[in-house]
XYZ file of C-alpha atoms in Angstrom:
388
model
C -36.468 -8.618 -5.716
C -35.593 -12.335 -7.193
C -32.388 -14.636 -6.662
C -31.366 -14.053 -10.680
C -31.598 -10.560 -10.221
C -29.531 -10.629 -6.920
C -26.481 -12.440 -8.413
C -27.035 -10.178 -11.823
C -25.996 -6.816 -9.000
C -22.884 -9.955 -7.499
C -21.617 -9.963 -10.872
C -22.168 -6.080 -12.221
C -20.356 -4.714 -8.108
C -17.641 -7.103 -8.404
C -17.242 -6.265 -11.950
C -17.093 -2.168 -11.220
C -14.809 -4.050 -8.362
C -12.053 -5.127 -10.652
C -12.190 -1.967 -12.320
C -11.865 0.020 -9.568
C -8.427 -1.616 -8.599
C -7.112 -1.824 -12.565
C -7.217 1.846 -12.647
C -6.043 2.388 -9.699
C -3.296 0.560 -11.114
C -2.510 2.467 -13.316
C -3.010 5.887 -12.478
C -0.568 5.021 -9.112
C 2.355 3.945 -12.353
C 1.067 6.658 -15.047
C 0.382 9.187 -12.559
C 2.729 9.064 -9.455
C 5.025 6.209 -10.523
C 4.334 3.834 -8.038
C 5.472 0.502 -9.233
C 5.211 -0.487 -6.147
C 1.506 -0.255 -5.382
C 0.069 -0.501 -8.150
C 1.107 -3.785 -8.366
C -0.776 -3.597 -5.450
C -4.127 -3.184 -7.330
C -3.033 -5.134 -9.556
C -2.405 -8.310 -7.420
C -5.547 -7.269 -5.312
C -7.451 -6.893 -8.453
C -6.828 -10.994 -9.475
C -6.494 -12.412 -6.350
C -10.694 -11.194 -6.079
C -10.942 -12.303 -9.191
C -9.217 -16.452 -8.199
C -11.778 -16.091 -5.192
C -14.971 -15.066 -6.918
C -14.644 -18.115 -9.433
C -13.458 -20.561 -6.916
C -16.851 -19.466 -4.599
C -18.368 -19.842 -7.537
C -17.084 -23.559 -8.279
C -17.591 -24.317 -4.515
C -21.835 -23.527 -4.533
C -21.951 -24.704 -8.845
C -22.862 -21.804 -9.835
C -22.617 -20.536 -13.706
C -20.205 -17.913 -14.208
C -20.363 -17.751 -17.889
C -21.953 -14.125 -17.435
C -19.307 -12.837 -14.464
C -16.292 -13.856 -16.577
C -17.921 -11.593 -19.909
C -19.030 -9.051 -17.236
C -14.938 -9.114 -15.991
C -13.439 -8.943 -19.274
C -15.505 -6.082 -20.110
C -13.904 -4.105 -16.979
C -10.199 -5.050 -18.123
C -11.388 -4.079 -21.206
C -12.600 -1.011 -19.841
C -9.785 -0.377 -17.541
C -6.760 -0.580 -19.597
C -8.544 2.118 -22.523
C -9.370 4.630 -19.059
C -5.555 4.036 -17.962
C -4.579 4.579 -22.048
C -7.057 8.131 -22.339
C -5.703 9.152 -18.598
C -1.902 8.430 -20.219
C -2.791 10.534 -23.453
C -4.651 13.443 -21.410
C -1.326 13.521 -18.707
C 1.089 14.182 -21.404
C -1.066 16.571 -23.474
C -0.895 18.732 -19.908
C 2.329 17.876 -18.998
C 3.856 19.234 -22.149
C 1.042 22.133 -22.692
C -0.998 22.808 -20.086
C 1.495 22.976 -17.695
C 3.699 25.389 -19.418
C 0.827 27.851 -19.664
C -0.135 31.062 -17.465
C -2.964 29.914 -15.515
C -4.585 33.359 -16.034
C -6.186 33.596 -19.334
C -4.993 36.549 -21.816
C -1.147 36.351 -19.286
C 1.133 36.237 -21.823
C 5.109 36.138 -21.540
C 8.030 35.345 -23.555
C 8.640 31.861 -25.562
C 12.687 30.224 -25.469
C 13.575 31.181 -29.615
C 16.732 28.897 -29.539
C 18.619 27.041 -26.707
C 21.317 29.615 -25.046
C 24.752 29.411 -22.550
C 23.938 28.085 -19.433
C 26.660 30.008 -17.295
C 27.554 27.275 -14.661
C 25.634 28.177 -11.302
C 27.481 28.739 -7.997
C 26.791 26.319 -5.298
C 28.748 28.984 -2.853
C 25.831 31.774 -3.569
C 23.366 29.223 -3.760
C 24.573 28.327 -0.344
C 23.971 31.684 1.245
C 20.355 32.362 -0.396
C 19.709 29.500 1.046
C 19.866 31.095 4.916
C 18.677 34.053 3.497
C 15.094 33.941 4.997
C 14.169 37.947 4.134
C 14.982 37.378 0.960
C 13.369 33.533 0.516
C 9.537 34.971 2.363
C 9.517 37.678 -1.175
C 11.354 36.222 -3.652
C 10.581 33.740 -5.859
C 10.807 30.621 -5.012
C 12.002 26.961 -6.811
C 12.735 23.552 -5.323
C 11.815 19.691 -4.009
C 9.150 19.134 -1.138
C 10.757 15.336 -1.502
C 14.428 15.166 -3.535
C 14.629 11.925 -3.394
C 14.170 9.197 -6.712
C 14.148 5.878 -5.754
C 15.230 2.678 -9.319
C 16.026 -0.126 -9.741
C 15.911 -2.955 -11.571
C 12.505 -4.270 -10.074
C 10.697 -0.516 -10.542
C 13.285 0.996 -12.647
C 11.217 4.637 -13.297
C 10.542 7.094 -10.421
C 9.963 11.034 -10.993
C 9.337 13.299 -8.372
C 7.900 16.808 -7.998
C 9.942 20.396 -8.668
C 7.529 23.577 -8.040
C 8.097 27.667 -8.390
C 6.180 29.752 -6.459
C 6.659 33.322 -8.515
C 5.467 35.758 -6.225
C 5.712 39.160 -7.279
C 7.940 37.819 -10.189
C 7.491 39.953 -13.618
C 5.791 37.680 -16.567
C 8.981 35.780 -18.899
C 9.819 33.047 -19.018
C 12.681 30.544 -16.688
C 14.117 27.944 -17.993
C 14.659 24.407 -16.655
C 18.170 22.056 -16.776
C 19.334 18.660 -14.852
C 22.600 17.587 -15.057
C 24.242 15.117 -12.652
C 26.905 16.616 -9.815
C 29.523 15.134 -8.202
C 27.288 16.138 -4.536
C 24.887 16.897 -2.978
C 25.306 20.505 -1.680
C 28.270 20.565 -5.236
C 27.037 22.350 -8.012
C 30.291 20.540 -10.341
C 29.832 18.336 -12.934
C 29.663 15.001 -12.589
C 29.797 12.483 -16.273
C 26.429 12.077 -16.869
C 25.558 7.613 -14.472
C 25.388 5.263 -16.273
C 22.545 3.497 -17.465
C 20.619 6.026 -16.486
C 18.106 8.349 -18.039
C 16.685 11.831 -15.942
C 15.401 14.476 -17.700
C 12.788 17.286 -15.987
C 9.607 17.944 -18.072
C 8.676 21.058 -19.088
C 12.271 22.224 -19.199
C 10.571 25.810 -19.338
C 7.341 27.963 -17.339
C 6.047 30.817 -19.039
C 5.642 32.490 -15.827
C 3.228 35.282 -14.724
C 3.207 36.511 -11.036
C 1.673 34.436 -7.934
C 1.308 31.739 -9.630
C 2.927 28.198 -8.847
C 4.762 25.299 -11.940
C 5.218 22.180 -11.015
C 7.810 20.183 -13.378
C 8.117 16.538 -13.121
C 11.658 15.151 -13.242
C 11.299 11.444 -14.359
C 14.131 8.838 -13.791
C 14.487 6.150 -16.440
C 16.911 2.890 -15.074
C 18.234 0.995 -18.160
C 19.579 -2.363 -16.559
C 20.214 -3.929 -13.757
C 23.933 -2.364 -13.740
C 23.368 -1.375 -9.468
C 20.744 -4.217 -8.395
C 23.215 -6.098 -6.306
C 24.252 -2.713 -4.986
C 22.734 0.763 -3.437
C 24.193 4.165 -5.142
C 22.785 7.770 -4.067
C 23.807 9.550 -7.466
C 22.997 13.406 -6.780
C 21.667 16.553 -10.034
C 21.521 18.994 -9.957
C 18.408 21.824 -11.371
C 19.592 25.033 -11.985
C 16.447 27.479 -13.096
C 16.920 30.886 -15.420
C 14.836 33.347 -15.785
C 15.092 35.278 -18.942
C 13.973 38.423 -17.742
C 17.362 38.440 -15.225
C 14.613 38.512 -12.264
C 16.527 37.374 -8.570
C 15.101 33.666 -7.371
C 15.907 31.613 -5.201
C 14.751 28.226 -7.402
C 18.265 26.001 -7.829
C 17.887 22.426 -5.714
C 19.002 18.879 -5.685
C 16.876 16.016 -6.164
C 18.861 12.206 -5.173
C 18.403 9.085 -7.783
C 18.806 6.392 -5.056
C 19.349 3.095 -7.806
C 19.910 -0.237 -6.846
C 18.116 -3.439 -4.812
C 20.700 -3.627 -2.529
C 18.960 -2.593 1.142
C 21.228 -0.642 2.562
C 19.830 -0.724 6.743
C 20.012 3.345 7.665
C 20.541 4.688 3.896
C 16.897 6.917 3.786
C 18.792 9.237 6.786
C 21.495 10.095 3.987
C 21.712 13.637 3.727
C 17.979 14.275 6.161
C 16.585 17.205 7.226
C 16.119 17.768 11.230
C 14.635 20.085 13.403
C 15.446 20.598 17.228
C 16.418 22.723 20.273
C 20.279 22.676 20.596
C 21.080 21.120 23.265
C 22.751 23.959 25.158
C 18.927 25.120 25.362
C 17.120 22.028 26.295
C 16.721 23.297 29.844
C 16.982 27.203 30.506
C 17.919 28.418 34.672
C 16.734 31.291 35.194
C 15.791 33.739 38.526
C 11.951 35.127 37.980
C 11.891 38.492 36.142
C 14.849 38.042 33.850
C 15.175 37.134 30.445
C 16.389 33.535 29.027
C 17.184 32.795 24.995
C 16.789 29.002 23.482
C 18.012 28.605 19.958
C 15.427 26.448 18.047
C 17.381 24.677 14.616
C 16.078 24.104 11.066
C 18.002 21.911 8.757
C 16.638 20.658 6.400
C 18.449 18.748 3.950
C 17.379 17.259 0.666
C 14.100 18.161 -0.731
C 13.362 20.843 2.642
C 11.012 22.418 0.086
C 8.208 24.575 2.013
C 7.168 26.823 4.398
C 7.384 26.391 8.279
C 5.103 27.787 10.993
C 5.537 27.296 14.860
C 3.747 26.864 17.993
C 4.763 27.984 21.005
C 2.327 26.612 24.209
C 2.257 25.525 27.795
C 2.365 21.826 28.162
C 2.828 18.758 31.337
C 6.060 18.005 30.586
C 5.164 14.610 30.365
C 5.168 14.422 25.762
C 3.941 10.116 24.624
C 3.128 11.294 21.604
C 3.150 13.603 18.776
C 1.436 16.079 17.461
C 0.360 16.648 21.491
C -3.629 16.831 21.592
C -4.943 20.205 22.120
C -6.395 19.271 25.678
C -3.013 19.072 26.249
C -2.152 22.068 25.446
C -2.515 25.302 28.048
C -1.211 28.624 28.129
C 1.141 30.561 29.596
C 0.999 31.901 33.081
C 0.256 35.139 33.889
C 3.993 36.703 34.086
C 5.461 34.760 31.683
C 5.666 35.645 27.986
C 7.156 33.343 25.112
C 8.175 34.143 21.318
C 10.092 32.647 18.777
C 12.010 35.026 16.361
C 11.598 34.067 13.226
C 8.746 32.887 13.542
C 6.994 31.788 10.051
C 10.131 31.514 7.052
C 10.384 29.390 3.680
C 12.549 26.425 3.666
C 15.155 25.815 1.395
C 17.120 21.942 1.066
C 20.096 22.238 2.601
C 19.396 25.778 4.453
C 20.145 26.686 8.325
C 17.183 28.139 10.095
C 17.932 29.467 14.182
C 14.781 30.397 14.973
C 15.660 31.699 18.765
C 13.315 31.491 21.825
C 13.200 34.055 24.711
C 11.355 33.119 27.765
C 10.837 37.146 29.606
C 9.111 36.029 33.392
C 8.054 39.110 36.045
C 9.230 39.047 39.279
C 6.283 38.062 40.519
C 6.236 34.899 38.677
C 5.722 31.544 41.149
C 9.405 29.488 40.422
C 9.102 26.188 39.422
C 9.817 24.333 36.229
C 7.291 25.455 32.995
C 7.246 22.700 29.761
C 7.585 24.761 26.612
C 6.240 23.244 23.806
C 7.837 23.835 19.830
C 5.114 23.042 17.380
C 6.434 23.799 13.529
C 4.393 23.263 10.730
C 5.024 22.608 7.228
C 8.288 20.247 9.265
C 6.594 17.230 11.197
C 9.050 17.478 13.877
C 8.305 19.197 18.203
C 10.530 19.987 20.449
C 10.217 20.955 23.950
C 12.505 22.999 26.406
C 12.649 22.896 29.821
C 12.686 25.933 32.254
C 13.349 25.981 35.453
C 12.157 29.169 37.519
C 13.869 30.481 40.505
C 12.826 32.676 42.784
C 14.554 36.534 42.222
C 16.982 37.814 43.726
């Protein structure tokens, strides 16, 4: 390969790199609403161009062809981002509300009907009904927080509805401000915030999942010197009258101020009850402990527990597989319920039962509880005493 050909390859490689960085910047903003990440990609692209041009000048090489390649790459990236934006809008407004199986259909809303006010107390009881949450259609946010400021004025959160055995129908959605999380009492619109959900209805079929996007736009610098946590309520209603558990809250963090610890507001927690971190039983007896999951806001998801015995020295999580051991003969450990669908602000206690045989050797046994879907683990220290 000649020196000229090698130089041409370098020029085209730099052009491709710049194109990719600019497209990633656009995708980060258009598809994911991540303005900071988009700016990072854009900054990386600009820095790349500056470094390359300075290098060419230092080496006294001509960079006219490189400049043409970079300008062409930037133009193609802009065209690509515009195409992605147009295609995304088309999918959200059309494809996102059509069942994914050809031939399925359902009623389409003919006009806005009056909404009944939501019952937050009823929702609170439903959120703790683990049996219903495993069988009924469920909707909610996996991450119910949206951060906006005058520097990053737009943000979004994804709402997902899982239909399960739901009859084909239309599910309508609306979002409105409330006084506080866990409440359905309406509040006047929060100033300088435009909040919407798109699409605002799904034509659904059984055993499908549908996603809507809550978009938040801050139109001023009103909150720059502070940080406000502004709650909104998403209400879902099926035209068919099917019973569903699909209302949820989303929290808008509006402002540019840094407030230590604020990210922990309404955050969930999964843990052993303090009184159950250690169990003392005699060989041949049975003991119980409670592992409690309180998801907080944005806690919708499937949870499953795995139990194993470990040495008791937990330095890092997740625990490596080679550090886990089966329970010894004469010890049986179970947890119930072992799997369920969690919802925002639910309350899900699971009972750990430790059953021992009289011939189990006395000693200390460490039970590891791994909670898939939560990302939190716990450890129960079981002291086994000699039998009476």
